[in-house]
Coordinates of C-alpha atoms and ligand atoms in Angstrom, one line a residue:
X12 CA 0.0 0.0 0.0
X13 CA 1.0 3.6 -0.6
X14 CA 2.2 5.1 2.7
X15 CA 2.3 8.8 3.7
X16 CA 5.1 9.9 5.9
X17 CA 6.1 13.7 6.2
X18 CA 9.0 13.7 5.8
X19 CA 9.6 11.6 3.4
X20 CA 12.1 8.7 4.8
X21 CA 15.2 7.7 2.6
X22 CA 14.4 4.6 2.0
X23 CA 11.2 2.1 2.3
X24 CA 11.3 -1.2 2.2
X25 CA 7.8 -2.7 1.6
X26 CA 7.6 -6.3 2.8
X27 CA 5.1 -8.4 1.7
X28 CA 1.4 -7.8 2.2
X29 CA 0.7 -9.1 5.3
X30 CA -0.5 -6.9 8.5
X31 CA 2.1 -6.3 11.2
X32 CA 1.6 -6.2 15.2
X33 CA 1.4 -3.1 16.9
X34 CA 3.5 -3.4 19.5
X35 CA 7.2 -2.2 20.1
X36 CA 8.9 -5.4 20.7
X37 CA 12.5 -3.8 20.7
X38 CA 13.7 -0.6 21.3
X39 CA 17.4 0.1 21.4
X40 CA 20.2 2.5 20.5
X41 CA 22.7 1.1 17.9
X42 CA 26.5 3.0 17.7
X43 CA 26.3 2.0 14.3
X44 CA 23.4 4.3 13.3
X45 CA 24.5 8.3 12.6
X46 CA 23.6 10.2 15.7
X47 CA 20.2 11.0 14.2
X48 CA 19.8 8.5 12.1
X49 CA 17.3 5.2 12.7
X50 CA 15.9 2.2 11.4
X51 CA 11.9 0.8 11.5
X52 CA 10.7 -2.3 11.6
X53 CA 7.2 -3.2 11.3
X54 CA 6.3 -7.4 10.9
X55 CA 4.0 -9.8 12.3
X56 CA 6.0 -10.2 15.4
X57 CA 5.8 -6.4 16.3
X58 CA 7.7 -3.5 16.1
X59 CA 11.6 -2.8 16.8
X60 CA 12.8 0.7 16.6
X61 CA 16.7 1.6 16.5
X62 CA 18.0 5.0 16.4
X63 CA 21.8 6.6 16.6
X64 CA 20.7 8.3 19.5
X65 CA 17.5 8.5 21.6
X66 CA 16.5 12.1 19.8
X67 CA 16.6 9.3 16.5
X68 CA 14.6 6.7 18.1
X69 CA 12.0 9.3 18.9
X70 CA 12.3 10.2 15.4
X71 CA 10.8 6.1 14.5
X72 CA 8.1 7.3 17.3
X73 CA 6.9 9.9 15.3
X74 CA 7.0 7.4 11.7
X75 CA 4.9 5.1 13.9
X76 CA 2.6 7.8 15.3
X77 CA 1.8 8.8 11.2
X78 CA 1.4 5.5 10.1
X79 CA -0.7 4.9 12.4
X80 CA -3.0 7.5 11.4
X81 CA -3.1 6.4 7.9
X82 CA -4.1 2.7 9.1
X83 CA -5.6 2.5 12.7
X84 CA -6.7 -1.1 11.9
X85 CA -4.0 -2.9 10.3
X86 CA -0.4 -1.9 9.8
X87 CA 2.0 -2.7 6.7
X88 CA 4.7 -5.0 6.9
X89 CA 8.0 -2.9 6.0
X90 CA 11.1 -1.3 7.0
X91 CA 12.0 2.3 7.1
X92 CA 16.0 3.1 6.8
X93 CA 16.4 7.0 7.1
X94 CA 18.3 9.8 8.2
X95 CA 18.2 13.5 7.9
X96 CA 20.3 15.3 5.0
X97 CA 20.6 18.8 7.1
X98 CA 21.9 18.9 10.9
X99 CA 19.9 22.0 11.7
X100 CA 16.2 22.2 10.8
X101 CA 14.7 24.7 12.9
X102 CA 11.8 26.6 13.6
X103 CA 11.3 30.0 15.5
X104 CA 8.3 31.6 17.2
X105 CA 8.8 35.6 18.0
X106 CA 7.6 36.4 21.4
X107 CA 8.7 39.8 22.1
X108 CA 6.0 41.4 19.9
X109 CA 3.3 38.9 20.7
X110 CA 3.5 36.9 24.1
X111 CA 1.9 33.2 23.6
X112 CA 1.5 31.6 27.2
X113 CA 4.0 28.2 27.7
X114 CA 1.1 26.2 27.1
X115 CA 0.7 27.2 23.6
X116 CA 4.2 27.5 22.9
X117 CA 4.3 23.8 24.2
X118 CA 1.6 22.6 21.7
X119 CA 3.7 24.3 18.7
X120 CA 7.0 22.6 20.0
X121 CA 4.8 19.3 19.9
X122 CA 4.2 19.8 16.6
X123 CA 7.4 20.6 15.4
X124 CA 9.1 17.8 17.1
X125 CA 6.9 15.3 15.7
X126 CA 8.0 16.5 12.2
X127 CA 11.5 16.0 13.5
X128 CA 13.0 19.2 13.7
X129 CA 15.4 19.5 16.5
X130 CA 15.7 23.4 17.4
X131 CA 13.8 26.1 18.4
X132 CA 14.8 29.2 17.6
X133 CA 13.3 31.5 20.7
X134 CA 13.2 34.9 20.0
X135 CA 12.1 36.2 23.4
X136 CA 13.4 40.0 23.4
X137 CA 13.1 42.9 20.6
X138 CA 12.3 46.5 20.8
X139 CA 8.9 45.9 21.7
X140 CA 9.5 43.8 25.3
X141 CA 12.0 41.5 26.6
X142 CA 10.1 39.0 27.9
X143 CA 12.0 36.5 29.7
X144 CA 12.4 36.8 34.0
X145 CA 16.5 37.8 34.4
X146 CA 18.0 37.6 37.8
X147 CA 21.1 39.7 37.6
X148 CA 19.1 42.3 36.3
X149 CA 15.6 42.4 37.0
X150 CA 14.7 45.6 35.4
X151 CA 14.4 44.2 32.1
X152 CA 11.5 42.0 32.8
X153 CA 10.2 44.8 35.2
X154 CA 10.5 47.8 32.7
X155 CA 11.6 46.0 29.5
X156 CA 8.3 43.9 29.5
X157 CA 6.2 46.8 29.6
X158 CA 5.1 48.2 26.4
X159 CA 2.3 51.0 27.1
X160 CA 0.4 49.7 23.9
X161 CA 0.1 48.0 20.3
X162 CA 0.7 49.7 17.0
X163 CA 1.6 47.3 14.6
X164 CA 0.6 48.3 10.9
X165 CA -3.0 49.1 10.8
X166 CA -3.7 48.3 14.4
X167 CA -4.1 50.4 17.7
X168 CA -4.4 49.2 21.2
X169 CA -3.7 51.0 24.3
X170 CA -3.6 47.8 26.0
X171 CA -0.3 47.3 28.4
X172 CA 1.4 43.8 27.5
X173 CA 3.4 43.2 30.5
X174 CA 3.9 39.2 30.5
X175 CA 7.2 37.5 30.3
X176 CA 8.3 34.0 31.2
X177 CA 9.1 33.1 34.7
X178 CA 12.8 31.2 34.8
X179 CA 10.8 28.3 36.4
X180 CA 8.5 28.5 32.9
X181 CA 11.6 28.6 31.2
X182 CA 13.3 25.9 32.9
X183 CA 10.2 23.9 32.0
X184 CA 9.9 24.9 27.9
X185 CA 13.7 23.7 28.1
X186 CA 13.1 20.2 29.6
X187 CA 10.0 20.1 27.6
X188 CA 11.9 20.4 24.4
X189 CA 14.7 17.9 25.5
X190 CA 12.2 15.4 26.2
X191 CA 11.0 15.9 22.5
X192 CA 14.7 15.7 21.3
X193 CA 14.6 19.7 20.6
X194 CA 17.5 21.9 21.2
X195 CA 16.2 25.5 22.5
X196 CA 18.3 28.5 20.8
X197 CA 17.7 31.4 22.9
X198 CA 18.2 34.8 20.7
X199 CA 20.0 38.0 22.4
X200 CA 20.1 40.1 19.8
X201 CA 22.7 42.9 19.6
X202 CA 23.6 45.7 19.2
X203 CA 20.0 46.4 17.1
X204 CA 16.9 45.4 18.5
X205 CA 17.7 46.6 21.7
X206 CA 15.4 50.0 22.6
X207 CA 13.4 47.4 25.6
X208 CA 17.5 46.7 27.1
X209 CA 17.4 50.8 27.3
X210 CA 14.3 51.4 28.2
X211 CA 15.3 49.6 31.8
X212 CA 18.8 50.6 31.0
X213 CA 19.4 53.2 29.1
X214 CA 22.9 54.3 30.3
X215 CA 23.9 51.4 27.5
X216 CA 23.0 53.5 24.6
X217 CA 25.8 55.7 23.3
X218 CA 23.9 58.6 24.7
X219 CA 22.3 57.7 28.3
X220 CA 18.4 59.1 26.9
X221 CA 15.8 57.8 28.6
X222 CA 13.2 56.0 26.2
X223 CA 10.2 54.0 26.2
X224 CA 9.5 50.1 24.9
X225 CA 8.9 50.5 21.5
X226 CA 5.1 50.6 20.8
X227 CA 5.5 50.0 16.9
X228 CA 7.3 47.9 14.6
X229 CA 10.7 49.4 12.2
X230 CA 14.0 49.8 13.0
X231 CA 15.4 51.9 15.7
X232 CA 18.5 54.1 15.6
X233 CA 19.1 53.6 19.4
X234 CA 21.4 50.2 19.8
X235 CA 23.8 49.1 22.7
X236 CA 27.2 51.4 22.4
X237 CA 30.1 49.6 21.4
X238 CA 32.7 51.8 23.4
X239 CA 31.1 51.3 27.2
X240 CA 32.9 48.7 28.6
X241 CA 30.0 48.6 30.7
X242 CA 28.0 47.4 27.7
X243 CA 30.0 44.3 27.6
X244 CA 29.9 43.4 31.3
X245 CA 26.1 43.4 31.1
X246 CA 26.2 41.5 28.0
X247 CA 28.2 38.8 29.4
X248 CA 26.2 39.0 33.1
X249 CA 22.9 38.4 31.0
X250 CA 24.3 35.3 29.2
X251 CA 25.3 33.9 32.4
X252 CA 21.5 34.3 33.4
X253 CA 20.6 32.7 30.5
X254 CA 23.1 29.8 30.8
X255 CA 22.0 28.9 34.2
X256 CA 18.8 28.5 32.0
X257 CA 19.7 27.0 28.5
X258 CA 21.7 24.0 28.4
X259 CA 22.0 24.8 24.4
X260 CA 25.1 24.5 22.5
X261 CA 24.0 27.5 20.3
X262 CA 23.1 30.8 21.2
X263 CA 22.0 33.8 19.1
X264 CA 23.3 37.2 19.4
X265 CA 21.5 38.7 16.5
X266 CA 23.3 41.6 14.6
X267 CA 20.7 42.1 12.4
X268 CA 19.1 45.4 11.6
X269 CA 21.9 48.0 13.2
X270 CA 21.6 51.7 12.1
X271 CA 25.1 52.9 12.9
X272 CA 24.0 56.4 13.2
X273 CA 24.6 56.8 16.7
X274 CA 27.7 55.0 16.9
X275 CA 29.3 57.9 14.3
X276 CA 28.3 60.6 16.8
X277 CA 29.6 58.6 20.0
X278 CA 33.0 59.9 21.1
X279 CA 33.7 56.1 22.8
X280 CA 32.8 54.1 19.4
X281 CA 35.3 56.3 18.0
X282 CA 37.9 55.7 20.3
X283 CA 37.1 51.8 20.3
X284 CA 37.4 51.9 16.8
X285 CA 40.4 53.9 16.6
X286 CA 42.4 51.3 19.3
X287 CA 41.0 48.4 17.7
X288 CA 42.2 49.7 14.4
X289 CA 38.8 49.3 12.7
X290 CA 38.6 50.0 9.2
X291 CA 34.6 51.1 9.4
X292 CA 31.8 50.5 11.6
X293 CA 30.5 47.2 9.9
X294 CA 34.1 45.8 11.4
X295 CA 33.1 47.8 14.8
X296 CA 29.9 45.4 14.7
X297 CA 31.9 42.4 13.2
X298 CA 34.3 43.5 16.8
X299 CA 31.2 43.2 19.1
X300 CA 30.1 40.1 18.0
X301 CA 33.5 38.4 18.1
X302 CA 34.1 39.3 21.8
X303 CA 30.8 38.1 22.9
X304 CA 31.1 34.9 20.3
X305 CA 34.5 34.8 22.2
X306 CA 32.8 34.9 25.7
X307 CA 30.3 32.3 24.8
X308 CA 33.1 29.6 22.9
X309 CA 34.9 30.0 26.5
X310 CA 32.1 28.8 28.2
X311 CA 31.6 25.7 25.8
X312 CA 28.7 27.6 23.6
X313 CA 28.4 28.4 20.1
X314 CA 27.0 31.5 18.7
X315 CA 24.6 32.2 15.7
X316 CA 24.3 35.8 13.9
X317 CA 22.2 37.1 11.2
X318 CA 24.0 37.6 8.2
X319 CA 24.2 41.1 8.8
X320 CA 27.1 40.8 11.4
X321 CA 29.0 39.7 8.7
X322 CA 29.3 42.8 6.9
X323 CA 32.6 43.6 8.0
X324 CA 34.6 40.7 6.9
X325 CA 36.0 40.2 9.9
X326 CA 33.9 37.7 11.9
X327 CA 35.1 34.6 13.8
X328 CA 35.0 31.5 11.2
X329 CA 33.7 29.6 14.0
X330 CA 30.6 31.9 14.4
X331 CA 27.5 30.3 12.6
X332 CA 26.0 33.3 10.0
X333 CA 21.8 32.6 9.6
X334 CA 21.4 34.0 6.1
X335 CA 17.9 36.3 5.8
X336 CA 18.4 38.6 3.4
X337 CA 18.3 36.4 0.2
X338 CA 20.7 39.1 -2.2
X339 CA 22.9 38.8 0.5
X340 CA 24.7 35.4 -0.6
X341 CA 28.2 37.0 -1.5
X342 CA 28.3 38.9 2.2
X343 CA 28.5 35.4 3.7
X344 CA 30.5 33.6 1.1
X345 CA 33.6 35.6 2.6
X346 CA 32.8 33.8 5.9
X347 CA 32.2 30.2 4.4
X348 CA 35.4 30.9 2.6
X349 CA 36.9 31.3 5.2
X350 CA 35.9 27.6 7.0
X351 CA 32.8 29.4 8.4
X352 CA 29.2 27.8 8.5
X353 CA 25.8 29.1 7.9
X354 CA 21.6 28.9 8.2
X355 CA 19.8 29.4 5.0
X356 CA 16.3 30.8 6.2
X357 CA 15.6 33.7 3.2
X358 CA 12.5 35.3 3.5
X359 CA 11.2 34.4 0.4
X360 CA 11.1 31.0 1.8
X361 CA 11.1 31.0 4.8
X362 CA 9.2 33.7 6.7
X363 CA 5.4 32.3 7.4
X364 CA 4.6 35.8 9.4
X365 CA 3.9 36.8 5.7
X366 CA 0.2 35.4 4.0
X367 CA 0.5 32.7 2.4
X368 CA -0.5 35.0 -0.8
X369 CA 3.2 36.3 -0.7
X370 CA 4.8 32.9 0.8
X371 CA 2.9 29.9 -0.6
X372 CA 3.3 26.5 0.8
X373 CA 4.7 25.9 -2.3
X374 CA 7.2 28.4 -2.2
X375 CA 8.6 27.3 1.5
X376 CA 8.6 23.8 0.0
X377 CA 10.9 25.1 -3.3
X378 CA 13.3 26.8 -1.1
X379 CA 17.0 25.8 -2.8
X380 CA 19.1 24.4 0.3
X381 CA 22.3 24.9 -1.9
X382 CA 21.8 27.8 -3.9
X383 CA 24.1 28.3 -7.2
X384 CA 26.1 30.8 -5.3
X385 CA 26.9 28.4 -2.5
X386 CA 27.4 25.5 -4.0
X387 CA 31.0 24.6 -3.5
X388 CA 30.8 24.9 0.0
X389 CA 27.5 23.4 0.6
X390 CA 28.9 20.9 3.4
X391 CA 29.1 24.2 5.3
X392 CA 25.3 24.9 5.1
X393 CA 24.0 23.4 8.5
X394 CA 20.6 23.8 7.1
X395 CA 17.6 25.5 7.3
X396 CA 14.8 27.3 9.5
X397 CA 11.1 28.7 9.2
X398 CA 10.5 31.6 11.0
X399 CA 7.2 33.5 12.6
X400 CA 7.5 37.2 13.2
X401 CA 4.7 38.8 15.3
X402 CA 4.4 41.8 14.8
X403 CA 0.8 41.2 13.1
X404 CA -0.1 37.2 15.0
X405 CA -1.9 38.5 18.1
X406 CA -3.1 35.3 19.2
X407 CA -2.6 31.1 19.2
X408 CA -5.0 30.5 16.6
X409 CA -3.3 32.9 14.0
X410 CA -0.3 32.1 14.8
X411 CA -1.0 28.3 14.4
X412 CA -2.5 29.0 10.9
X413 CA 0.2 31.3 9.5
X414 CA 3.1 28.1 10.6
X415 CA 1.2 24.8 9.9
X416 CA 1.2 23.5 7.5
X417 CA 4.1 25.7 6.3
X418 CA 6.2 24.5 8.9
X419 CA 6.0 21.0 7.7
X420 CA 7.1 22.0 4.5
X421 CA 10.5 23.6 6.0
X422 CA 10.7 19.8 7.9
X423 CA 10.9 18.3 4.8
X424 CA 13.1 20.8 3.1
X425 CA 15.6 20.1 6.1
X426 CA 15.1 16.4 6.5
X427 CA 15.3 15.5 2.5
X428 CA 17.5 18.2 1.2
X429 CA 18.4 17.5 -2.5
X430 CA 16.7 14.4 -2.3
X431 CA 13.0 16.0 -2.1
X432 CA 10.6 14.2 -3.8
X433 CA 8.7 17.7 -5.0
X434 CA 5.7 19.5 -3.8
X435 CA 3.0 17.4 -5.4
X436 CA 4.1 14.4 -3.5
X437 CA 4.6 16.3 0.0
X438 CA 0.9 18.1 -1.0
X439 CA -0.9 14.4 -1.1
X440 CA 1.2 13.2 2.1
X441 CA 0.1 16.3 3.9
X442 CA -3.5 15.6 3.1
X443 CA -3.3 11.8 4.3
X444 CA -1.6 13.0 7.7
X445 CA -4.2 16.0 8.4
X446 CA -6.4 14.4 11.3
X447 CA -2.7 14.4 13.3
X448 CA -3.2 18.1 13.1
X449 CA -6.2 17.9 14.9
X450 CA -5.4 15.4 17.3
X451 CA -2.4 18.1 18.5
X452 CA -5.0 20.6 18.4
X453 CA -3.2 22.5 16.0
X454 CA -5.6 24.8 13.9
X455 CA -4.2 24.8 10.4
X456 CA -4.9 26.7 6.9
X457 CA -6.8 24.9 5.1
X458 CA -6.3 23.2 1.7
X459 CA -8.1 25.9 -0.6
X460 CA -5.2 28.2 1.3
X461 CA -1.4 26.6 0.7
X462 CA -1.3 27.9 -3.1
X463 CA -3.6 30.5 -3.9
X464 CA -5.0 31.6 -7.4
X465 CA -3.7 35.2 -8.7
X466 CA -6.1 37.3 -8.0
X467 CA -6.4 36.4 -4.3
X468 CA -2.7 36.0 -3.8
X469 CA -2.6 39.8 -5.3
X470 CA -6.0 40.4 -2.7
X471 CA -3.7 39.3 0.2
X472 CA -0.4 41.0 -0.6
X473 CA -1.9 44.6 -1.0
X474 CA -3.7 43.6 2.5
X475 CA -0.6 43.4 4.3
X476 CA 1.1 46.0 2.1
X477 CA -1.2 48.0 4.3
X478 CA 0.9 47.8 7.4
X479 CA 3.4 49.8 5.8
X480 CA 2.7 53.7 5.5
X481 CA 4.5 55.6 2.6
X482 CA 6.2 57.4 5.6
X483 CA 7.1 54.2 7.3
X484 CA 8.7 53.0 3.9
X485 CA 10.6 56.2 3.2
X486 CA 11.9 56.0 7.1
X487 CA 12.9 52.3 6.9
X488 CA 14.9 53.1 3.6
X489 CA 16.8 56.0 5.3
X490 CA 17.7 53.4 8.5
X491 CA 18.4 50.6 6.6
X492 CA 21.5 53.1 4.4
X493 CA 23.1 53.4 8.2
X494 CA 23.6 49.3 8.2
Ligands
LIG523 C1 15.2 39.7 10.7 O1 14.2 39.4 10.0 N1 15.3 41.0 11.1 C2 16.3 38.8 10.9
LIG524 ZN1 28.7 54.5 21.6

């Protein structure tokens, strides 16, 4: 019989016609196997699972779980050999413009597990509230979670979001996600993306202003000062916090989206620059990242940027670059040059906080996880990650539709690599697995939705062209010169 799995295994061996027992008779981890790699068995005697690791043999849960699904009453006799082509095949969920309670975040981190990815990308601070309980300094969940209202494209709300995540919350996403075989990436970002730091602590802007959470969406000119040695003491005091927290091998420090308009006028960047003998203040950037990268590698940790932080050519090789901006391929090829790795998550591709007029299910399915440009160092791309900005997904349900099923897509695209059998096949899959979506619980677009005709993929588009004002256009282009 014709079995659905999402995603698709490497190999399938059918065996026979007969019905096989549903019970796991063996269970083991073989050192043969590739760390995530396993191996399925399904005959009349039962079931025997083995996996690299126990992350793998979770992965052969999951298998189980879908065939299941597809035959309740009588399972097929056959073997499953497969293994992922991509180490990293992540998914992210933006909290710092929207807050979704653990509980939901839980039921999205169920979902993504079960379509074997293995990180979440936690983006739990931003302009707009940093939302995640700090010991060492308190005043960021006290003053840095409060944003005195919601202005987000075309909508207005006085309403105070003040939530954040207690560390016992956190602890508890953490060993939620380990249970699933999911790494959690926490995101710092820096020195952009930081106006909720200043708002509780503002002396760590180049010049001291008080200021407010951010209430609307952009980019701000106001980032962490790269001269204050201060700066970097807090930086490093916060990552301890969030150590004592995250077990994770990888951390993000961001670098995306830094105006370095302030940084020009402050008489301590200069000087920095000056003694590090930085050629411009890309490098200054490239300079920050390094010491922190430097800070986290001492302490056993790796850390991710966005590809921005690479602008100055002179950022640590080890440092993993998370490619967003899709022209931006020959910024990072200087880094994998160089021995360095990197993400592919382009928004064309990859961003499901965009409707699915703009960013089909299709499209995430077609990203290219070795594009032309990249292709002789395509061992160095780790692999790939889908990603939900929230600036406009208020609530569970939305945010539930806008990622599933494109999120399943991105599994597939990290799981199969090159060796995708093409969006027909994972369309028809999807459609025999959707009563798993329902059993999570998960509220999903529906089928009329994934690829839309023309005229409502145009409907859709000038919709949420509508968030951005000709004034908010001309202002982004101005910031985005100072990058
Ligand atoms: C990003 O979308 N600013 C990484
Ligand atoms: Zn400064």
């Amino acid at each position: 019989m014709q079995i659905s799995v999402i995603p698709e295994p490497k190999r399938i061996i059918e065996d026979g016609g007969g019905a096989a027992k549903a019970a796991v008779i063996e269970r083991k981890i073989d050192q043969k196997l590739q760390e995530e790699e396993y191996r399925l068995r399904l005959n009349k005697d039962g079931i025997s699972i083995a996996g690299g690791s126990e992350r793998a043999c979770l992965y052969a849960e999951a298998t189980i779980e879908q065939l299941k699904v597809q035959c309740p009453e009588r399972l097929p006799c056959l073997t499953i050999e497969d293994r992922p082509s991509h180490p990293w095949r992540a998914f992210h969920i933006d909290c710092a413009r929207h807050f979704f309670p653990s509980d939901e975040l839980k039921k999205m981190i169920k979902m993504c597990a079960h379509f074997k990815m293995n990180r979440f990308h936690w983006h739990f601070m931003d302009d707009q509230g940093w939302r995640i309980e700090c010991s060492r300094y308190p005043l960021l969940h006290q003053i840095g979670a409060v944003r005195k209202g919601d202005h987000f494209g075309c909508y207005h709300s006085e309403e105070i979001e003040d939530r954040y995540y207690t560390r016992d919350e956190v602890k508890e996403i953490v060993s939620y996600c380990e249970s699933l075989g999911i790494e959690v990436v926490p995101e710092v970002d820096m020195p952009g993306h930081a106006t909720a730091i200043l708002a509780a602590y503002p002396e760590l802007g180049c010049h001291g202003k008080k200021m407010e959470v951010a209430t609307r969406q952009g980019i701000f000119r106001d980032i962490l000062c790269c001269g204050k040695e201060e700066v970097f003491t807090f930086i490093e005091n916060v990552l301890d916090d969030l150590m004592d927290l995250f077990p994770s091998k990888y951390f993000h420090i961001g670098g995306d989206e830094a105006p370095k308009e302030r940084w020009k006028k402050c008489p301590l960047c200069q000087k920095r620059m000056e003694q590090e003998g930085l050629a411009n203040m890309q490098q200054l950037q490239g300079y920050m990242e390094n010491r922190i990268a430097a800070y986290l590698k001492e302490r056993g940790r790796m850390a991710v940027v966005w590809n921005e932080a690479a602008n100055g050519g002179n950022l640590d090789p080890d440092t993993i670059v998370q490619l967003w901006i899709e022209d931006k391929e020959h910024m990072v090829e200087y880094h994998l040059a160089k021995g360095g790795k990197a993400i592919l998550s382009p928004v064309k591709n990859c961003y499901c906080d965009y409707p699915y007029g703009v960013t089909s299910l299709e499209t995430v399915y077609q990203l290219d996880d070795s594009p032309g440009e990249l292709a002789e160092v395509k061992d160095r791309i780790l692999g790939t990650e889908c990603l939900a900005w929230t600036e406009y997904i208020r609530d569970a349900g939305k945010l539930e539709t806008m990622c599933w099923p494109r999120y399943a897509a991105s599994a597939e695209v990290g799981w199969c690599g090159k060796e995708r059998p093409g969006y027909l096949s994972f369309e028809k899959r999807l459609k025999a697995l959707l009563p798993l979506f329902e059993a999570y619980g998960i509220q999903i677009t529906e089928e009329s939705g994934w690829v839309l005709p023309e005229e409502e993929a145009k409907r859709q588009k000038e919709e949420f062209q509508k968030n951005f004002s000709e004034e908010s256009r001309e202002e982004l282009k101005k910031v985005q010169e100072e990058i």
